[in-house]
Short mmCIF file of C-alpha atoms and ligand atoms in Angstrom, two decimals:
data_model
loop_
_atom_site.label_atom_id
_atom_site.label_comp_id
_atom_site.label_asym_id
_atom_site.label_seq_id
_atom_site.Cartn_x
_atom_site.Cartn_y
_atom_site.Cartn_z
CA MET A 1 -150.41 -82.66 161.59
CA ASP A 2 -153.73 -82.86 159.19
CA THR A 3 -153.94 -85.44 156.95
CA VAL A 4 -156.33 -85.44 153.72
CA LYS A 5 -157.94 -88.32 153.39
CA ILE A 6 -158.87 -89.38 149.98
CA THR A 7 -161.03 -92.50 149.05
CA VAL A 8 -160.92 -93.29 145.21
CA LEU A 9 -163.52 -95.19 143.62
CA SER A 10 -161.81 -98.07 141.01
CA GLY A 11 -161.96 -100.56 138.83
CA GLY A 12 -158.26 -102.00 136.61
CA VAL A 13 -156.00 -100.22 134.34
CA GLY A 14 -157.71 -96.49 134.05
CA GLY A 15 -157.91 -97.25 138.00
CA ALA A 16 -154.49 -97.44 138.58
CA ARG A 17 -153.28 -94.88 136.44
CA PHE A 18 -155.27 -92.16 137.75
CA LEU A 19 -154.01 -93.41 141.14
CA ARG A 20 -150.47 -93.09 140.56
CA GLY A 21 -150.96 -89.69 138.98
CA LEU A 22 -152.94 -88.59 142.08
CA ARG A 23 -150.42 -90.27 144.57
CA HIS A 24 -147.51 -87.86 141.82
CA HIS A 25 -149.77 -85.46 142.34
CA LEU A 26 -149.75 -84.98 145.88
CA ARG A 27 -146.16 -85.89 146.76
CA GLU A 28 -144.97 -82.94 144.54
CA THR A 29 -147.61 -80.32 146.35
CA LEU A 30 -147.31 -82.03 149.94
CA PRO A 31 -144.20 -83.30 150.77
CA ASP A 32 -144.27 -84.47 154.29
CA GLY A 33 -143.08 -82.39 156.63
CA ASP A 34 -143.43 -81.37 160.52
CA GLY A 35 -146.58 -80.10 160.88
CA GLY A 36 -147.70 -79.84 157.64
CA THR A 37 -150.84 -81.71 156.11
CA THR A 38 -150.16 -85.37 154.41
CA ALA A 39 -152.43 -86.61 152.65
CA GLU A 40 -154.21 -90.45 152.66
CA ILE A 41 -155.39 -92.23 150.03
CA THR A 42 -157.67 -95.28 149.91
CA ALA A 43 -158.51 -97.24 146.37
CA VAL A 44 -161.52 -99.35 146.86
CA VAL A 45 -161.12 -101.87 144.22
CA ASN A 46 -163.40 -104.06 141.96
CA THR A 47 -163.67 -107.26 142.93
CA GLY A 48 -166.32 -108.29 140.02
CA ASP A 49 -163.53 -109.61 137.30
CA ASP A 50 -161.73 -112.08 139.81
CA MET A 51 -161.82 -115.89 139.65
CA TRP A 52 -160.48 -119.06 140.59
CA LEU A 53 -158.06 -120.86 137.64
CA SER A 54 -155.86 -123.29 138.42
CA SER A 55 -157.01 -123.48 141.59
CA LEU A 56 -155.28 -120.18 142.48
CA ARG A 57 -157.55 -116.71 143.40
CA ILE A 58 -157.13 -114.18 140.54
CA THR A 59 -158.18 -110.76 141.48
CA PRO A 60 -157.32 -109.13 138.04
CA ASP A 61 -157.63 -105.17 139.30
CA LEU A 62 -156.12 -105.27 142.40
CA ASP A 63 -153.36 -106.65 141.34
CA SER A 64 -153.49 -103.92 138.20
CA ILE A 65 -152.74 -100.83 140.82
CA MET A 66 -150.84 -103.11 141.98
CA TYR A 67 -148.07 -103.31 139.51
CA THR A 68 -148.41 -99.78 138.06
CA LEU A 69 -148.02 -98.74 141.73
CA ALA A 70 -145.36 -100.26 142.20
CA GLY A 71 -143.07 -99.34 138.89
CA ALA A 72 -143.16 -103.06 138.28
CA ASN A 73 -145.99 -103.42 135.20
CA ASP A 74 -145.64 -103.20 131.73
CA GLU A 75 -146.51 -99.89 129.98
CA VAL A 76 -146.58 -101.23 126.60
CA ARG A 77 -148.88 -104.22 127.08
CA GLY A 78 -150.60 -102.17 129.36
CA TRP A 79 -151.16 -104.97 131.99
CA GLY A 80 -149.45 -107.93 133.82
CA ARG A 81 -145.61 -106.95 134.96
CA ILE A 82 -142.61 -106.16 133.00
CA GLY A 83 -140.06 -109.12 132.30
CA GLU A 84 -142.50 -111.25 132.05
CA THR A 85 -141.79 -114.61 130.85
CA GLU A 86 -145.10 -117.43 130.44
CA ARG A 87 -143.47 -120.88 130.76
CA VAL A 88 -145.91 -122.10 134.11
CA SER A 89 -148.67 -121.01 131.62
CA ALA A 90 -147.58 -123.39 128.56
CA GLU A 91 -147.10 -125.95 131.03
CA LEU A 92 -150.44 -125.48 131.90
CA ASN A 93 -151.81 -125.59 128.99
CA ALA A 94 -150.07 -128.69 128.22
CA TYR A 95 -152.04 -130.21 131.02
CA GLY A 96 -155.14 -129.15 129.73
CA VAL A 97 -155.58 -127.18 133.16
CA GLY A 98 -156.44 -123.81 133.32
CA TRP A 99 -158.16 -121.44 130.34
CA PRO A 100 -156.09 -121.51 127.59
CA TRP A 101 -156.95 -117.90 126.25
CA PHE A 102 -155.92 -116.44 130.16
CA THR A 103 -152.24 -116.38 130.34
CA LEU A 104 -150.90 -115.88 133.72
CA GLY A 105 -147.50 -114.55 133.71
CA ASP A 106 -144.47 -116.38 135.73
CA LEU A 107 -143.94 -113.55 137.88
CA ASP A 108 -148.32 -112.50 138.28
CA LEU A 109 -147.89 -116.55 139.21
CA GLY A 110 -145.98 -115.79 142.33
CA THR A 111 -148.72 -113.57 143.19
CA HIS A 112 -151.50 -115.83 142.85
CA ILE A 113 -150.20 -118.83 144.46
CA ALA A 114 -148.78 -116.28 147.67
CA ARG A 115 -152.47 -114.70 147.46
CA SER A 116 -154.49 -118.83 147.13
CA HIS A 117 -152.28 -119.28 150.12
CA PHE A 118 -153.46 -116.83 152.33
CA LEU A 119 -156.93 -117.33 151.39
CA ARG A 120 -156.46 -121.25 152.33
CA SER A 121 -154.70 -120.17 155.23
CA GLY A 122 -158.49 -118.34 156.27
CA LEU A 123 -157.53 -114.45 155.48
CA ALA A 124 -160.01 -112.82 153.44
CA LEU A 125 -159.63 -111.48 150.37
CA SER A 126 -158.70 -107.92 152.23
CA GLU A 127 -156.20 -109.01 154.59
CA ALA A 128 -154.40 -111.32 151.86
CA THR A 129 -154.02 -108.25 150.00
CA ALA A 130 -152.67 -105.97 153.09
CA ARG A 131 -150.25 -108.92 152.88
CA ILE A 132 -149.57 -109.08 149.79
CA THR A 133 -148.77 -104.78 149.04
CA ALA A 134 -147.40 -105.05 152.19
CA ARG A 135 -144.25 -106.32 150.16
CA TRP A 136 -144.25 -103.11 147.66
CA ASN A 137 -144.69 -99.84 149.29
CA LEU A 138 -147.51 -98.33 146.93
CA GLY A 139 -148.62 -95.55 148.91
CA VAL A 140 -151.92 -95.92 148.75
CA THR A 141 -154.41 -98.72 150.84
CA LEU A 142 -156.03 -101.30 148.42
CA LEU A 143 -158.57 -102.38 149.93
CA PRO A 144 -161.17 -105.10 147.49
CA VAL A 145 -164.58 -103.54 147.49
CA THR A 146 -165.64 -107.19 149.28
CA ASP A 147 -164.31 -110.15 151.00
CA ASP A 148 -167.13 -112.47 149.36
CA GLU A 149 -166.61 -113.87 145.75
CA VAL A 150 -169.06 -111.95 144.05
CA GLU A 151 -167.89 -112.63 140.24
CA THR A 152 -169.14 -110.70 137.42
CA GLN A 153 -171.29 -112.91 134.49
CA VAL A 154 -172.46 -111.69 131.55
CA VAL A 155 -175.85 -113.17 130.38
CA THR A 156 -175.25 -113.01 126.05
CA ASP A 157 -177.46 -114.72 123.38
CA ASP A 158 -174.73 -117.44 123.86
CA GLY A 159 -175.78 -118.35 127.37
CA THR A 160 -174.66 -116.64 130.63
CA MET A 161 -170.14 -116.52 130.96
CA HIS A 162 -167.86 -115.53 133.40
CA PHE A 163 -167.03 -112.05 132.57
CA GLN A 164 -163.42 -112.66 131.29
CA GLU A 165 -164.19 -115.02 129.62
CA TRP A 166 -166.67 -112.71 127.48
CA TRP A 167 -164.40 -109.09 127.67
CA THR A 168 -160.48 -111.51 127.00
CA ARG A 169 -161.36 -114.74 125.07
CA ARG A 170 -164.68 -113.53 123.66
CA ARG A 171 -163.81 -109.52 123.18
CA ALA A 172 -167.53 -108.51 124.14
CA SER A 173 -168.30 -109.61 120.36
CA VAL A 174 -171.13 -111.43 121.87
CA THR A 175 -173.90 -108.72 122.58
CA ALA A 176 -174.15 -108.77 126.07
CA ARG A 177 -177.79 -108.33 127.67
CA ARG A 178 -176.91 -107.72 131.11
CA PHE A 179 -174.34 -107.78 133.75
CA GLU A 180 -174.90 -109.61 136.71
CA GLN A 181 -173.25 -110.17 140.36
CA ARG A 182 -172.91 -113.83 141.27
CA ASN A 183 -174.22 -113.65 145.05
CA VAL A 184 -174.64 -109.82 145.49
CA HIS A 185 -177.22 -109.95 147.84
CA THR A 186 -175.77 -111.17 150.42
CA ALA A 187 -172.27 -109.77 149.99
CA ARG A 188 -170.36 -107.18 152.45
CA PRO A 189 -168.24 -104.62 152.30
CA ALA A 190 -164.76 -105.55 153.03
CA PRO A 191 -163.56 -104.22 156.51
CA GLY A 192 -162.35 -100.40 156.22
CA VAL A 193 -165.17 -99.79 153.00
CA LEU A 194 -167.10 -98.03 154.80
CA GLU A 195 -165.71 -96.57 156.88
CA ALA A 196 -163.09 -94.70 153.86
CA ILE A 197 -166.31 -93.22 152.32
CA SER A 198 -168.27 -92.08 155.59
CA GLY A 199 -164.07 -90.65 156.75
CA ALA A 200 -163.19 -89.06 153.22
CA ASP A 201 -162.40 -85.66 153.02
CA ALA A 202 -162.96 -86.32 149.51
CA ILE A 203 -164.38 -89.12 147.39
CA LEU A 204 -163.49 -89.50 143.38
CA PHE A 205 -164.52 -91.99 141.16
CA ALA A 206 -161.63 -93.10 139.25
CA PRO A 207 -162.08 -92.98 134.99
CA SER A 208 -162.79 -96.30 135.52
CA ASN A 209 -165.26 -98.65 133.16
CA PRO A 210 -168.87 -97.51 134.46
CA VAL A 211 -170.11 -101.02 134.51
CA VAL A 212 -168.64 -103.44 135.11
CA SER A 213 -165.72 -101.65 137.55
CA ILE A 214 -167.57 -98.77 138.95
CA GLY A 215 -171.04 -100.42 138.27
CA THR A 216 -169.84 -103.60 140.76
CA ILE A 217 -168.64 -101.33 143.32
CA LEU A 218 -171.82 -99.59 143.70
CA GLY A 219 -173.25 -102.97 143.50
CA ILE A 220 -172.43 -104.96 147.18
CA PRO A 221 -174.74 -103.72 149.66
CA GLY A 222 -173.94 -101.01 151.02
CA VAL A 223 -171.70 -98.84 149.49
CA ARG A 224 -173.99 -96.92 147.61
CA ALA A 225 -175.86 -95.53 150.72
CA THR A 226 -172.81 -94.53 151.79
CA LEU A 227 -171.59 -92.76 148.93
CA VAL A 228 -174.99 -90.87 149.36
CA GLY A 229 -174.91 -90.15 152.97
CA ALA A 230 -170.92 -88.82 152.77
CA SER A 231 -169.91 -85.23 154.09
CA ALA A 232 -167.20 -85.49 151.21
CA PRO A 233 -168.22 -84.29 148.21
CA ILE A 234 -168.09 -87.15 144.90
CA VAL A 235 -166.21 -86.25 142.05
CA GLY A 236 -165.52 -88.21 139.42
CA VAL A 237 -163.95 -88.82 135.90
CA SER A 238 -165.44 -89.48 132.57
CA PRO A 239 -163.80 -92.57 131.51
CA ILE A 240 -165.64 -91.48 127.71
CA ILE A 241 -163.87 -88.45 125.57
CA SER A 242 -165.74 -87.29 122.30
CA GLY A 243 -168.17 -90.36 122.72
CA ALA A 244 -165.73 -93.20 122.31
CA VAL A 245 -163.78 -95.65 124.88
CA VAL A 246 -160.14 -95.07 125.37
CA ARG A 247 -158.90 -98.25 125.92
CA GLY A 248 -160.75 -101.69 126.40
CA MET A 249 -164.23 -102.08 125.48
CA ALA A 250 -167.01 -100.52 128.68
CA ASP A 251 -168.88 -99.02 125.17
CA ALA A 252 -170.53 -102.71 124.95
CA CYS A 253 -171.17 -102.75 128.68
CA LEU A 254 -172.98 -99.36 128.43
CA SER A 255 -174.64 -100.50 125.87
CA ALA A 256 -175.71 -103.57 127.39
CA ILE A 257 -177.55 -101.54 130.76
CA GLY A 258 -179.33 -99.04 128.11
CA VAL A 259 -176.47 -96.43 128.11
CA GLN A 260 -175.02 -94.19 125.26
CA THR A 261 -171.56 -93.87 125.38
CA SER A 262 -170.73 -90.13 126.01
CA ALA A 263 -169.12 -88.31 129.36
CA GLU A 264 -172.88 -86.87 129.73
CA ALA A 265 -175.00 -89.87 129.38
CA VAL A 266 -172.33 -91.54 132.00
CA ALA A 267 -172.59 -89.16 134.10
CA LEU A 268 -176.69 -88.58 134.04
CA HIS A 269 -176.96 -92.35 134.82
CA TYR A 270 -174.45 -91.81 137.98
CA GLY A 271 -176.94 -89.15 138.91
CA GLY A 272 -176.36 -85.99 140.38
CA ARG A 273 -176.60 -85.77 144.27
CA ARG A 274 -178.95 -83.17 144.20
CA SER A 275 -182.04 -85.87 143.13
CA GLY A 276 -180.66 -88.80 144.99
CA GLY A 277 -177.79 -89.72 142.62
CA LEU A 278 -173.70 -89.82 143.49
CA LEU A 279 -172.19 -87.02 141.80
CA ASP A 280 -171.92 -83.18 143.13
CA ALA A 281 -168.94 -82.92 140.09
CA TRP A 282 -167.72 -84.55 137.30
CA LEU A 283 -164.67 -84.18 134.63
CA VAL A 284 -165.27 -84.51 131.16
CA ASP A 285 -162.87 -83.64 128.15
CA GLU A 286 -162.28 -80.53 126.50
CA SER A 287 -163.57 -81.99 123.94
CA ASP A 288 -166.80 -82.68 126.08
CA ALA A 289 -166.76 -78.95 126.80
CA ASP A 290 -170.69 -78.92 125.82
CA ALA A 291 -171.65 -81.90 128.56
CA VAL A 292 -170.08 -78.90 131.10
CA ALA A 293 -173.89 -76.99 130.27
CA ALA A 294 -176.47 -79.80 129.73
CA LEU A 295 -175.32 -81.25 133.09
CA ALA A 296 -176.14 -78.33 134.84
CA PRO A 297 -179.58 -79.35 135.49
CA ALA A 298 -179.31 -81.90 137.21
CA GLY A 299 -177.14 -80.07 139.53
CA ILE A 300 -173.98 -81.87 138.28
CA THR A 301 -171.10 -79.38 138.47
CA SER A 302 -168.92 -80.00 135.42
CA PHE A 303 -165.54 -79.06 134.67
CA ALA A 304 -163.82 -79.62 131.44
CA ALA A 305 -159.88 -80.31 131.33
CA PRO A 306 -157.79 -82.83 128.90
CA LEU A 307 -158.35 -86.19 130.49
CA TRP A 308 -156.00 -88.41 128.55
CA MET A 309 -153.81 -89.87 130.92
CA ARG A 310 -150.67 -89.71 127.98
CA ASP A 311 -148.28 -90.50 131.26
CA LEU A 312 -147.64 -89.83 134.77
CA GLU A 313 -147.36 -85.83 134.09
CA THR A 314 -150.76 -86.00 132.33
CA SER A 315 -152.44 -88.42 135.47
CA ALA A 316 -150.90 -86.09 137.67
CA ARG A 317 -152.67 -82.91 136.03
CA LEU A 318 -155.94 -84.63 135.93
CA ALA A 319 -155.77 -85.58 139.61
CA ALA A 320 -155.35 -82.29 140.51
CA ASP A 321 -158.29 -80.84 138.61
CA ALA A 322 -160.54 -83.45 140.30
CA LEU A 323 -159.40 -82.98 144.10
CA SER A 324 -160.04 -78.92 142.81
CA LEU A 325 -163.02 -79.80 141.97
CA ALA A 326 -163.77 -81.01 144.72
CA ARG A 327 -162.35 -77.95 146.72
CA ARG A 328 -164.84 -76.06 145.46
P1 LIG B 1 -159.80 -102.38 133.67
O1 LIG B 1 -161.05 -102.36 134.76
O2 LIG B 1 -158.57 -103.01 133.37
O3 LIG B 1 -161.31 -102.59 132.86
O4 LIG B 1 -159.94 -100.63 133.39
P2 LIG B 1 -160.47 -99.17 134.54
O5 LIG B 1 -162.31 -99.70 134.87
O6 LIG B 1 -160.14 -98.81 135.51
O7 LIG B 1 -160.47 -98.69 133.06
C1 LIG B 1 -161.51 -98.88 132.33
C2 LIG B 1 -161.65 -96.98 131.16
O8 LIG B 1 -160.64 -96.67 131.63
C3 LIG B 1 -162.18 -97.62 130.34
O9 LIG B 1 -163.72 -97.68 129.95
C4 LIG B 1 -161.32 -96.29 129.31
O10 LIG B 1 -162.51 -95.88 128.74
C5 LIG B 1 -160.88 -95.41 130.39
N1 LIG B 1 -159.85 -95.11 129.91
C6 LIG B 1 -158.73 -96.04 129.95
N2 LIG B 1 -157.43 -94.58 129.99
C7 LIG B 1 -157.85 -93.85 130.00
C8 LIG B 1 -157.32 -92.26 129.45
O11 LIG B 1 -156.34 -91.79 129.29
N3 LIG B 1 -158.23 -91.18 129.98
C9 LIG B 1 -159.70 -91.05 129.95
N4 LIG B 1 -159.81 -90.27 130.86
N5 LIG B 1 -159.96 -92.66 130.62
C10 LIG B 1 -159.39 -93.97 129.73
CA1 LIG B 2 -161.25 -105.06 135.19
#
């Protein structure tokens, strides 16, 4: 039986929706059958948002993906578990423990306690993630990009702070000057990450934050070089539609690194592979069709398609479009 290996670089919520669509598309088009082709999806996930809070290791992007693929996520709120309560968090606040502005739901805390237990018993984050995701039958292998604690720090005029403090507490209201990945120079990719890239048949960049999701993945030593040398085509999906972020505050991250909030500028930031960059192809929204011709000189084959992931169907269509660009 042939196996098609698809590796996706992913952040949290945008990446989770894309992965759910990709899994759906592949289940529809490649149902397992004798002698048929099966697909294997591996997500290489950002860990820059991770932190220790109240003695627990929190990994927001891994968990957003896990809950979404498990169908256990809160669709309305956009993050966390469905049917969540916050009784434990209220107790922690009463004791003055943790960050009052960062609520940990009770069910979510179960995940963090389990993860912290595994880490304290000596497992690496990638091993702890394998144990935790095994419960849910996700149909996607989740690999943290690194087992090392490489947390994103935001340098602002108001001081340097953890990414979560800037993003969740300050809602990106204080201007970011730059992003730093603490201890990144000594970090190593988690086991399986480089193999997932070099052994892939197709590599996709989810429509995730180009700076603090995909950017942090690319910052782990060895990842970028392995992408550049990979034999598989690399196709990116724009997280920017009509010059605006769809959800979240990615524009505040892009301006900190001097990149315009446009589908075209993000593609040029990743760069065309022909000129030492990363992208063979780039998917933009139909409203950004102008970018298709503009990106041709950079050697980035672009295609305009609907990029809004409104539901499972639209996310699956988007994933199908990304895969067909990879096949070209
Ligand atoms: P986070 O870690 O939870 O911030 O999630 P990601 O980094 O994976 O994705 C965040 C990005 O997803 C945002 O910058 C949005 O611009 C993008 N995004 C969210 N929803 C959509 C959508 O429906 N379509 C597209 N193309 N991008 C989206
Ligand atoms: Ca994130």
